[in-house]
XYZ file of C-alpha atoms in Angstrom:
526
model
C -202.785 -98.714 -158.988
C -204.948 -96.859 -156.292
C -205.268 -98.893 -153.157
C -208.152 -97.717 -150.482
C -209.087 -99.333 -147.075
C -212.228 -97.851 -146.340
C -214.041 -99.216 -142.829
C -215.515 -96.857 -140.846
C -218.309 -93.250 -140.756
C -215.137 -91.723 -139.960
C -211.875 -92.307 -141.175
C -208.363 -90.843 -141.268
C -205.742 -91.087 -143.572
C -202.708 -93.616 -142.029
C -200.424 -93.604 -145.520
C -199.776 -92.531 -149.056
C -197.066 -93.497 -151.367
C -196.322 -92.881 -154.572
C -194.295 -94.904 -157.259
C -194.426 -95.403 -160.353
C -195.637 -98.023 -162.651
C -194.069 -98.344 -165.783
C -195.148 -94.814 -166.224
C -198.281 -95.039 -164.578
C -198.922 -93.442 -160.685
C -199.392 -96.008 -158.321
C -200.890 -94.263 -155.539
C -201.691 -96.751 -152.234
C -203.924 -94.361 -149.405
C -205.001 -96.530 -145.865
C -207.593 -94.997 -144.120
C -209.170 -96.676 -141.083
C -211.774 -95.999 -138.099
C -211.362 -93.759 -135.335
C -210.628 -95.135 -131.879
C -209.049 -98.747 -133.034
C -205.233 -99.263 -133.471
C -204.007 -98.070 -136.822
C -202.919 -100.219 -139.605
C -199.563 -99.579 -138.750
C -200.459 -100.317 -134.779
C -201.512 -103.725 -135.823
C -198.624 -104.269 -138.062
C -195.806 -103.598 -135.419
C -197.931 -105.146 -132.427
C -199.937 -108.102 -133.529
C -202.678 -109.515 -131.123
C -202.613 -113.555 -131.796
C -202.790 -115.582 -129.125
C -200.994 -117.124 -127.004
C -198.930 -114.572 -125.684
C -201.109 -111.705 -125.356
C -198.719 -109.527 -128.065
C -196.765 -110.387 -130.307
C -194.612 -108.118 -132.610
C -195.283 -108.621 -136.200
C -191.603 -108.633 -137.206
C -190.924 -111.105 -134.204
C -193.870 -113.359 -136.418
C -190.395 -113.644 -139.009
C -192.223 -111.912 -141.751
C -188.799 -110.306 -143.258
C -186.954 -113.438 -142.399
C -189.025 -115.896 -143.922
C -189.568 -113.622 -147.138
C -185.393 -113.538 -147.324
C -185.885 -117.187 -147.001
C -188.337 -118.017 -149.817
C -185.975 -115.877 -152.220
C -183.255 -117.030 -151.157
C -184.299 -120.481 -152.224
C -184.251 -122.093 -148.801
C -187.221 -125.066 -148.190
C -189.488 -122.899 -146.314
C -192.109 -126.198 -147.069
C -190.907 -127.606 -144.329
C -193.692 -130.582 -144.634
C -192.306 -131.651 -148.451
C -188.772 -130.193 -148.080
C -188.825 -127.818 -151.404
C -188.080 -124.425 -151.567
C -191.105 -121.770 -152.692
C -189.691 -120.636 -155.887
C -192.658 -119.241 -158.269
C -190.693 -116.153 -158.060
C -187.549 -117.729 -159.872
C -190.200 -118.350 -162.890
C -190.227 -114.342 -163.723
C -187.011 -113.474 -162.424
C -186.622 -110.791 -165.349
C -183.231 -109.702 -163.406
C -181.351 -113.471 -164.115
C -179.753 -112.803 -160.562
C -178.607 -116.449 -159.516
C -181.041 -117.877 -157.358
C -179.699 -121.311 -155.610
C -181.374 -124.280 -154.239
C -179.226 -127.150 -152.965
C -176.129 -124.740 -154.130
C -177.505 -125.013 -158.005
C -178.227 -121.903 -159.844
C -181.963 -122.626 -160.920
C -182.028 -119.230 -163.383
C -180.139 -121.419 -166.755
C -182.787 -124.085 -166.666
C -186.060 -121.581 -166.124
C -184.503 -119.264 -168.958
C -183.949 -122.889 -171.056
C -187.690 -123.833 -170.379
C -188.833 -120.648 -171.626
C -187.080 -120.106 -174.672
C -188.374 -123.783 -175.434
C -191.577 -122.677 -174.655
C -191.536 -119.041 -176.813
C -189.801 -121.639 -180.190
C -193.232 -123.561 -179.583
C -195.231 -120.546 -179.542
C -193.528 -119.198 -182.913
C -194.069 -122.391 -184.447
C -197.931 -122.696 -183.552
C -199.172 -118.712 -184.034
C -197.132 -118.662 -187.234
C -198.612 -122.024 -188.663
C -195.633 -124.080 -189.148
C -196.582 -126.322 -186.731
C -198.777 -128.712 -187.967
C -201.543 -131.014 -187.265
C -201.790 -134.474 -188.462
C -202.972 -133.763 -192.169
C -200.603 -130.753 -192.876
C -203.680 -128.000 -191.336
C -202.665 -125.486 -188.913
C -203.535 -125.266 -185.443
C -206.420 -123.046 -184.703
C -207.344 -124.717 -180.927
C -205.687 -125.401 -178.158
C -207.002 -127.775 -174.913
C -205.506 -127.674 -171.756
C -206.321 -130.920 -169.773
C -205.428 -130.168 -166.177
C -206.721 -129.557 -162.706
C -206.378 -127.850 -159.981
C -203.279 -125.188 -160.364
C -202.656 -126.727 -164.180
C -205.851 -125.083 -164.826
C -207.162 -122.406 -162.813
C -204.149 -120.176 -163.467
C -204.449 -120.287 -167.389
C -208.058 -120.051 -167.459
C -208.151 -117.565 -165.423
C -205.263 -115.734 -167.572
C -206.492 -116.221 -170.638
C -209.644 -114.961 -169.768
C -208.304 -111.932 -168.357
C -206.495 -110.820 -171.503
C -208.865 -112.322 -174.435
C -207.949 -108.548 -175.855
C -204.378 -109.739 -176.073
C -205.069 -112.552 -177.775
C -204.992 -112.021 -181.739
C -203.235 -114.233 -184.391
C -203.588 -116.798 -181.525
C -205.160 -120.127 -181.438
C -208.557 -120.494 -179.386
C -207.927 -122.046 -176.071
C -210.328 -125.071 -174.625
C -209.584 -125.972 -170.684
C -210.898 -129.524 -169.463
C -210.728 -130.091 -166.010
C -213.355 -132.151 -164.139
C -213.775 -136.017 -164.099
C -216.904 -135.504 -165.256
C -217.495 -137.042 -168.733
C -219.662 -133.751 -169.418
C -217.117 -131.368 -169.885
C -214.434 -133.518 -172.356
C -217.620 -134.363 -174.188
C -218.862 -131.128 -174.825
C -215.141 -129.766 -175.485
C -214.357 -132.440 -178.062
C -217.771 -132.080 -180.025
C -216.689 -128.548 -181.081
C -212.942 -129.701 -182.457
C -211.390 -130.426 -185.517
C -208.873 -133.207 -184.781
C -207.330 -131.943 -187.798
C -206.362 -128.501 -186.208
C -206.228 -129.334 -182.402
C -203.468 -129.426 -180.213
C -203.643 -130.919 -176.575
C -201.668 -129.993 -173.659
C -201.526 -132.670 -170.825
C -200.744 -129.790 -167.531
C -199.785 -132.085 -164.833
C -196.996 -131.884 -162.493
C -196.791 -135.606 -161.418
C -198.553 -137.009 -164.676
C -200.739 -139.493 -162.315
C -203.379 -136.921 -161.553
C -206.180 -139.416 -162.171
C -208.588 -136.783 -163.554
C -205.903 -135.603 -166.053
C -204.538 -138.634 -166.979
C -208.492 -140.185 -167.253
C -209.017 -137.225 -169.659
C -206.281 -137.263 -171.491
C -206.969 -140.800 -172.416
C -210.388 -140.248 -173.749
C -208.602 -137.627 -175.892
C -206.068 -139.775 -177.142
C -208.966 -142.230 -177.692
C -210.826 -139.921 -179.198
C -207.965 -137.992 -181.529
C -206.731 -141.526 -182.851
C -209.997 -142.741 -183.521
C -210.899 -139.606 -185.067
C -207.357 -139.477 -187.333
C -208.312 -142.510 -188.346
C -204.678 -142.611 -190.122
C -202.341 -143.935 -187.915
C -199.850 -143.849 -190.100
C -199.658 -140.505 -190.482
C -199.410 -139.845 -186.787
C -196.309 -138.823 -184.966
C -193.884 -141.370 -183.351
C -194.614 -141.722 -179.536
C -193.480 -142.990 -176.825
C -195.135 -144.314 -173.856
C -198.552 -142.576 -172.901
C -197.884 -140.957 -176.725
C -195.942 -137.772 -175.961
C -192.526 -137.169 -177.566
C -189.997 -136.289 -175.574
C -189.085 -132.978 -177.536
C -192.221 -131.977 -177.064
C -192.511 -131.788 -173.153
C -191.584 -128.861 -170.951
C -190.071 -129.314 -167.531
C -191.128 -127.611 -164.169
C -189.481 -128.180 -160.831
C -191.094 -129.586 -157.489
C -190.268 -125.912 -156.087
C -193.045 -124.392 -157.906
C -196.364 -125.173 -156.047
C -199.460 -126.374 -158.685
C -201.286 -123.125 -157.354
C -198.706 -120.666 -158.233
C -197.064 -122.539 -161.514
C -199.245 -120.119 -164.186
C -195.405 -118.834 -164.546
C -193.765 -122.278 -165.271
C -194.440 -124.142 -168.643
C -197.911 -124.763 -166.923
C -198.621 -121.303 -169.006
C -197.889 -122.606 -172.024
C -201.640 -122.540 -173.391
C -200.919 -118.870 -171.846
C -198.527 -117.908 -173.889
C -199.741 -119.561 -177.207
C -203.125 -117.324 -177.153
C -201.485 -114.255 -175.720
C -198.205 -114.946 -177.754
C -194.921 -114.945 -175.822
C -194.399 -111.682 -176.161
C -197.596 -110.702 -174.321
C -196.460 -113.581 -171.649
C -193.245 -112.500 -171.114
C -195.294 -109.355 -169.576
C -196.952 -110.712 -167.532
C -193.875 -112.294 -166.198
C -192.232 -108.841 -166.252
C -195.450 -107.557 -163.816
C -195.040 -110.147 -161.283
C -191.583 -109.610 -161.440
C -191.897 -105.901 -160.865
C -194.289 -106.627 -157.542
C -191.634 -109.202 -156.234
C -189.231 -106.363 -155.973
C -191.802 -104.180 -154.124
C -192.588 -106.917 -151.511
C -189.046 -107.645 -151.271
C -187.437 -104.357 -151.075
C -190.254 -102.090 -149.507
C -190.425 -101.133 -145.755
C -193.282 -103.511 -144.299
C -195.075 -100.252 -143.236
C -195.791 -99.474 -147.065
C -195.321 -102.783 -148.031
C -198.675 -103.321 -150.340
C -199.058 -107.206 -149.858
C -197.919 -106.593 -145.974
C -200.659 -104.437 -145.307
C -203.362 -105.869 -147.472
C -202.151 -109.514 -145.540
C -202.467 -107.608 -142.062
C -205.930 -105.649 -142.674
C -206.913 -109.463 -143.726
C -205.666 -110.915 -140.017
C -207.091 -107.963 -138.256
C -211.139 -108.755 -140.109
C -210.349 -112.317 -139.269
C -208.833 -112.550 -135.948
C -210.180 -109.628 -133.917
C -213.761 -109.362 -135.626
C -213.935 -112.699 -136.852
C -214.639 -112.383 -140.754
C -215.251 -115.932 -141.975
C -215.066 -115.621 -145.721
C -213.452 -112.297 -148.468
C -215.185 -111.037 -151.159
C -213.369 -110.642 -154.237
C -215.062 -108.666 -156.576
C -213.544 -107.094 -160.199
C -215.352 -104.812 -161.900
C -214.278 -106.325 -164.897
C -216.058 -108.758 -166.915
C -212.259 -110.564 -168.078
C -211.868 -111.154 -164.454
C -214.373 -113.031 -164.535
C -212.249 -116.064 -163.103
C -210.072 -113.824 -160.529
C -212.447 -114.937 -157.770
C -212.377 -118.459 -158.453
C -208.358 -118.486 -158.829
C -207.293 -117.343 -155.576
C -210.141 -119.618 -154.072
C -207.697 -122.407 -154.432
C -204.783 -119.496 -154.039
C -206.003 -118.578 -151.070
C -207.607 -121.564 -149.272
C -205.548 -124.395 -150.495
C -202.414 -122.690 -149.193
C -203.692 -120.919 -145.924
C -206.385 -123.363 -144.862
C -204.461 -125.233 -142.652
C -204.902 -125.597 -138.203
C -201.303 -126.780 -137.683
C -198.409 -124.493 -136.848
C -194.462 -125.778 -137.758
C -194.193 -127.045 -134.106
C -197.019 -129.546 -134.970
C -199.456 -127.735 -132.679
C -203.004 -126.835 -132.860
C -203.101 -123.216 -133.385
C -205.832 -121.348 -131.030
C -207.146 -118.227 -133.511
C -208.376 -118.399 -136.615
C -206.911 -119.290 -140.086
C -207.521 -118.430 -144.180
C -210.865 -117.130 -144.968
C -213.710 -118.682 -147.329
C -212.552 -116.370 -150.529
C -215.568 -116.330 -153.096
C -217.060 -113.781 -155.420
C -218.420 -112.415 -159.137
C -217.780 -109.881 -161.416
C -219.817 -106.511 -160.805
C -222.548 -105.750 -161.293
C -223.922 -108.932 -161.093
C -223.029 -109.310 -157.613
C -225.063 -106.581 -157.063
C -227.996 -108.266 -157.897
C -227.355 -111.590 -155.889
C -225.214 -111.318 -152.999
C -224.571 -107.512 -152.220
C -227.604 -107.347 -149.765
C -226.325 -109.840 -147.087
C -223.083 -107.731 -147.700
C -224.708 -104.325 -146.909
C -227.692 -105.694 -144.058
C -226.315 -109.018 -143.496
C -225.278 -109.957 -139.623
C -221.291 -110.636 -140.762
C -218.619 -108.676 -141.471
C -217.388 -109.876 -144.576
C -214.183 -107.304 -146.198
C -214.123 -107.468 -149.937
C -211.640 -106.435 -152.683
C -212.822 -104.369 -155.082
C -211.235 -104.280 -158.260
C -211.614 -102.165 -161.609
C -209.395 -100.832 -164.273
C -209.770 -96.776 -165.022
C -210.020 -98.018 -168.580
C -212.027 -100.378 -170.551
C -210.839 -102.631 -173.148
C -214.419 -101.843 -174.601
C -215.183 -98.164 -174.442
C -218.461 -98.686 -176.415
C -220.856 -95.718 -177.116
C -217.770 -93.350 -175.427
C -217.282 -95.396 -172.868
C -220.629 -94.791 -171.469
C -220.881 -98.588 -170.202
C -217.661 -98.013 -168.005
C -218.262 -94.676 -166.043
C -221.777 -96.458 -165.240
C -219.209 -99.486 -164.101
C -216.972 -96.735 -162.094
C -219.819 -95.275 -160.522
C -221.219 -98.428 -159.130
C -217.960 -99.706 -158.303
C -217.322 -96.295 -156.001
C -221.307 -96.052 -154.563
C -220.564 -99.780 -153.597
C -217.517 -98.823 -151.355
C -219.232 -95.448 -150.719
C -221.768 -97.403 -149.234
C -220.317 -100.016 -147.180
C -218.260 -98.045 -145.385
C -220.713 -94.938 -144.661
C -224.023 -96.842 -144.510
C -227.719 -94.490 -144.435
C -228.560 -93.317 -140.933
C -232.184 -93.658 -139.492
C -232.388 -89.515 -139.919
C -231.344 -89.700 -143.503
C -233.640 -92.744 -144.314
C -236.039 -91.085 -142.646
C -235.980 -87.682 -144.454
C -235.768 -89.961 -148.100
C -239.031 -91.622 -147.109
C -240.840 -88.236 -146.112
C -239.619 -87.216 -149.408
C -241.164 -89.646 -150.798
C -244.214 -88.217 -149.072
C -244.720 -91.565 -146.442
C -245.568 -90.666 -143.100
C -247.177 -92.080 -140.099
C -246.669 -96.117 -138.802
C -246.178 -96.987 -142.505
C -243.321 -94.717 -142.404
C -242.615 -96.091 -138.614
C -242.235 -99.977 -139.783
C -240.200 -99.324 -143.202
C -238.015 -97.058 -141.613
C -235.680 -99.576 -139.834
C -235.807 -101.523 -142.985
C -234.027 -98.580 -144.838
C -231.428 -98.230 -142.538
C -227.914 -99.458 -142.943
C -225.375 -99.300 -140.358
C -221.937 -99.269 -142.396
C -218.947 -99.420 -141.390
C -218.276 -102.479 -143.686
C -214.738 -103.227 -144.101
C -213.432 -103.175 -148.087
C -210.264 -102.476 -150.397
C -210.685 -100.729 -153.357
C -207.987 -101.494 -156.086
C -207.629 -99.231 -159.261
C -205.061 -99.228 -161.968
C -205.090 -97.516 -165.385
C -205.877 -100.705 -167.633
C -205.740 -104.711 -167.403
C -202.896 -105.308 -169.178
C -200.575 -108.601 -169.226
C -198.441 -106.633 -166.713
C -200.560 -105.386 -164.680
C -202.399 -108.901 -164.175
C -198.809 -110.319 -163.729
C -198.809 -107.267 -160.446
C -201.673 -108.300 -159.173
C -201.605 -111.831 -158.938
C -198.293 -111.352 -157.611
C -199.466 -109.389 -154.888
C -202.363 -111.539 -153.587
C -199.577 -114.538 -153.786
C -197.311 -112.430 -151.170
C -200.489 -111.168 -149.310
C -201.331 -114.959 -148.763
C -197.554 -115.864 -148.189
C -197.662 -113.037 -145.162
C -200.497 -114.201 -143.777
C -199.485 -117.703 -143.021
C -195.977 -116.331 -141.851
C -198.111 -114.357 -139.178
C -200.008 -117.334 -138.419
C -197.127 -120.004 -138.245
C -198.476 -122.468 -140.907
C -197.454 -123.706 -144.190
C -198.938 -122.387 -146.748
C -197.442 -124.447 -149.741
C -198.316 -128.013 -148.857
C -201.726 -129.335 -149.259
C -202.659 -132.771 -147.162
C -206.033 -131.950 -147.042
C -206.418 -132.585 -150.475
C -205.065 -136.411 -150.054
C -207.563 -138.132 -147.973
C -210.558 -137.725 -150.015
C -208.241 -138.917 -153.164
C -207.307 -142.037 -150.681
C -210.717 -142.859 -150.187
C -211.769 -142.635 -153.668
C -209.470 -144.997 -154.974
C -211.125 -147.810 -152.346
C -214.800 -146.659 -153.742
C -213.856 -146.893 -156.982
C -213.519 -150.729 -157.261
C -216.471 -150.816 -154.874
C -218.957 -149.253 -157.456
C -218.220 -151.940 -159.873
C -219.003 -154.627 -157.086
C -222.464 -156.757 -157.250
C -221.918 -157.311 -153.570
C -223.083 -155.796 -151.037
C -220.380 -152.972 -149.253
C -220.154 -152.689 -146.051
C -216.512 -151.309 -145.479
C -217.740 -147.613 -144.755
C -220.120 -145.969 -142.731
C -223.352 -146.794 -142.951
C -224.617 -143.258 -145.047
C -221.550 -144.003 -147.681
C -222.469 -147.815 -147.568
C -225.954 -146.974 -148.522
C -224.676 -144.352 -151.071
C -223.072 -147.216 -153.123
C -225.845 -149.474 -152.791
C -227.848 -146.860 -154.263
C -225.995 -146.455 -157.479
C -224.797 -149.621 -157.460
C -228.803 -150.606 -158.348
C -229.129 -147.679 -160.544
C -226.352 -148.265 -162.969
């Protein structure tokens, strides 16, 4: 993996390590502008107000880290320990919350989960009329979703002898419509993802499956027994309330994971996050990869206040990588209260967002290059495709977009070198006089760019790891907590009083007066 910081016309080298990757060179360079505090500056003395400086190690970075794997309830709003790491801890070291060992019951959810696996990519697991599977739908939101969409997306290459994979998240009638109509009940298997099992939008949709499945079957009879909602027991895999919906792709939430990649695979990608754990926990914070990706992010955001982070892979499988750590990212760090219940006085997470390349290029890239704000972006791209088509012509156009992209941002076009392109170009004159500011870009643009040799299960495991720590530093340095999520209650609160209210033939006037009128209006249009 090849980490750059590139930010400035001129830059100078602040670090370079090398490790090793499972046989690959990991090689992690900083460079940064001339005449600013270092990387390493910023790390040791960290400018947030109130007091005027603050030393990053004073901000408990090491101490809360020891904390979270140490099992101690660092969500201090819910009272749970952080403990996605426990869910690929490859080592078995004991790892203790309320003086109980967790490692036993992870490693007994797992081999549970690889049996499954065996059972469904080998056929023996049936479907209703004795066919074997050949789809599986994840019905889940939020993290019981994103993460194994995004996975299995990521490494489709991985995925042969397994069963296609279906995800059905939103409310929306649309999308469990349009799932079902391409399914054989016959050869489908569903997977209810939910944490609580009273999600309303999984639990609505998993309902219209049911619905749907036994009116489908048609046979009853030949159904399995169930119990309740219509799951047997033996056939549900536990998770903990230490692992946080946005970072439980590890847990048995990955189960649709692991039966398209097969366990093997899975166990990976486990083995890659488990790998980066030990780097975060082990490394000096001044080569610390998540540390210093977590502080470049704090110094964009809270001395030149960057408002949103551009993630952008240069890989089509990634294609979901932007869209995961949008909820990785802003559901755990968008938050304006510190521990001591105060209103902090700097700014917080950023708006993450992005596409694969190139098609950012086309869409978005100009306010990036000639917009008015600074907005840092990851780029991403493996050194080798999974699809080196016509000898890999496709990728080293890929590669060289990828590096003119991060070429450009940080060294921009001067008004002397626009101006000697357009002469070439044999313009001259006032028309050359009022394009010529047009052509110019000033640079300096702020980005990361992150190489490694191939996307493979454990190298997505590394990554994802990393931008979980990254985020985890972030709100250490900013004194919030970034594994509880209230802002996601009160709209949920206030959707359960409209509900009943949209079946009303009276007229609602419990709101404000815009959301009264909203009800009216589709009230009379149902």
């Amino acid at each position: 993996m090849f980490l750059n910081c590139l930010s400035s016309h001129t830059h100078m080298p602040l670090l370079k390590c090398n490790r090793m990757l499972h046989g690959y060179v990991w090689v992690v360079t900083y460079t940064m502008r001339v005449g600013l505090p270092s990387v390493l500056q910023v790390l040791h003395t960290l400018f947030l107000p109130p007091p005027p400086s603050i030393q990053a190690k004073s901000r408990g970075v090491e101490e809360a880290r020891e904390k979270m794997f140490s099992g101690d309830k660092i969500n201090f709003t819910e009272g749970r320990a952080v403990l996605h790491v426990a869910l690929r801890n490859r080592s078995n070291t004991p790892i203790h919350v309320d003086g109980k060992d967790v490692m036993p019951e992870v490693n007994g959810v797992l081999n549970k989960m690889k049996a499954f696996c065996h059972k469904v990519r080998s056929g023996d697991w049936k479907g209703f009329s004795g066919k074997a599977i050949t789809d599986v739908v994840n019905i889940g939101i939020g993290g019981s979703d994103l993460g194994p969409l995004m996975v299995t997306e990521a490494l489709k290459p991985y995925s042969e002898g397994g069963p296609n994979v279906w995800f059905v998240s939103n409310i929306d009638g649309t999308h469990l419509a349009k799932t079902l109509a391409q399914l054989n009940p016959e050869t489908s298997l569903f997977i209810i993802a939910s944490k609580t099992f009273t999600t309303q939008e999984t639990i609505t949709n998993a309902e219209s499956a049911r619905e749907w499945f036994l009116k489908t079957a048609k046979d009853v009879s030949g159904l399995p027994k169930v119990k309740e909602f219509g799951i047997d027991t033996n056939n549900m895999f536990e998770f903990w309330d230490w692992v946080g919906g946005r970072y439980s792709l590890w847990s048995a939430i990955g189960l649709s994971i692991a039966l398209h990649i097969g366990f093997e695979n899975f166990e990976q990608l486990l083995s890659g996050a488990h790998w980066m754990d030990n780097h975060f926990r082990s490394t000096p914070l001044e080569q610390n990869v998540p540390v210093l990706l977590a502080v470049l992010g704090i110094w964009y955001i809270n001395f030149f206040q960057a408002e949103t982070h551009a993630m952008l892979p240069y890989d089509q499988y990634m294609h979901r990588f932007a869209a995961y750590f949008q909820q990785g990212d802003m559901e755990s760090n968008g938050k304006y209260i510190t521990k001591d219940g105060a209103r902090v006085g700097y700014h917080t997470g950023p708006i993450v967002w992005g596409e694969p390349g190139t098609n950012g290029q086309h869409a978005f890239y100009q306010l990036i290059h000639q917009g008015t704000r600074m907005i840092p972006a990851d780029f991403l791209i493996p050194a080798q495709s999974q699809n080196p088509i016509r000898d890999s012509l496709h990728h080293k156009i890929l590669a060289a977009n990828f590096l003119a992209q991060t070429e450009a941002l940080m060294k921009g076009k001067t008004s002397e070198e626009a101006r000697g392109e357009l002469v070439a170009g044999g313009l001259g004159g006032e028309a050359l006089d009022k394009l010529l500011p047009h052509k110019v870009f000033e640079g300096n643009k702020p980005s990361n760019s992150i190489v490694f040799k191939k996307l493979t299960p454990f190298m997505l495991g590394a990554l994802v790891a990393m931008y979980e720590h990254k985020i985890f530093v972030q709100g250490v340095m900013w004194d919030i907590n970034s594994y509880d999520q209230w802002g996601v209650e009160l709209g949920k609160q206030l959707a359960k009083k409209i509900e009943p209210e949209l079946k009303s033939a009276d007229e609602i006037t419990s709101h404000d007066s815009s959301t009264n009128g909203l009800i009216s209006f589709l009230n009379q249009r149902e």
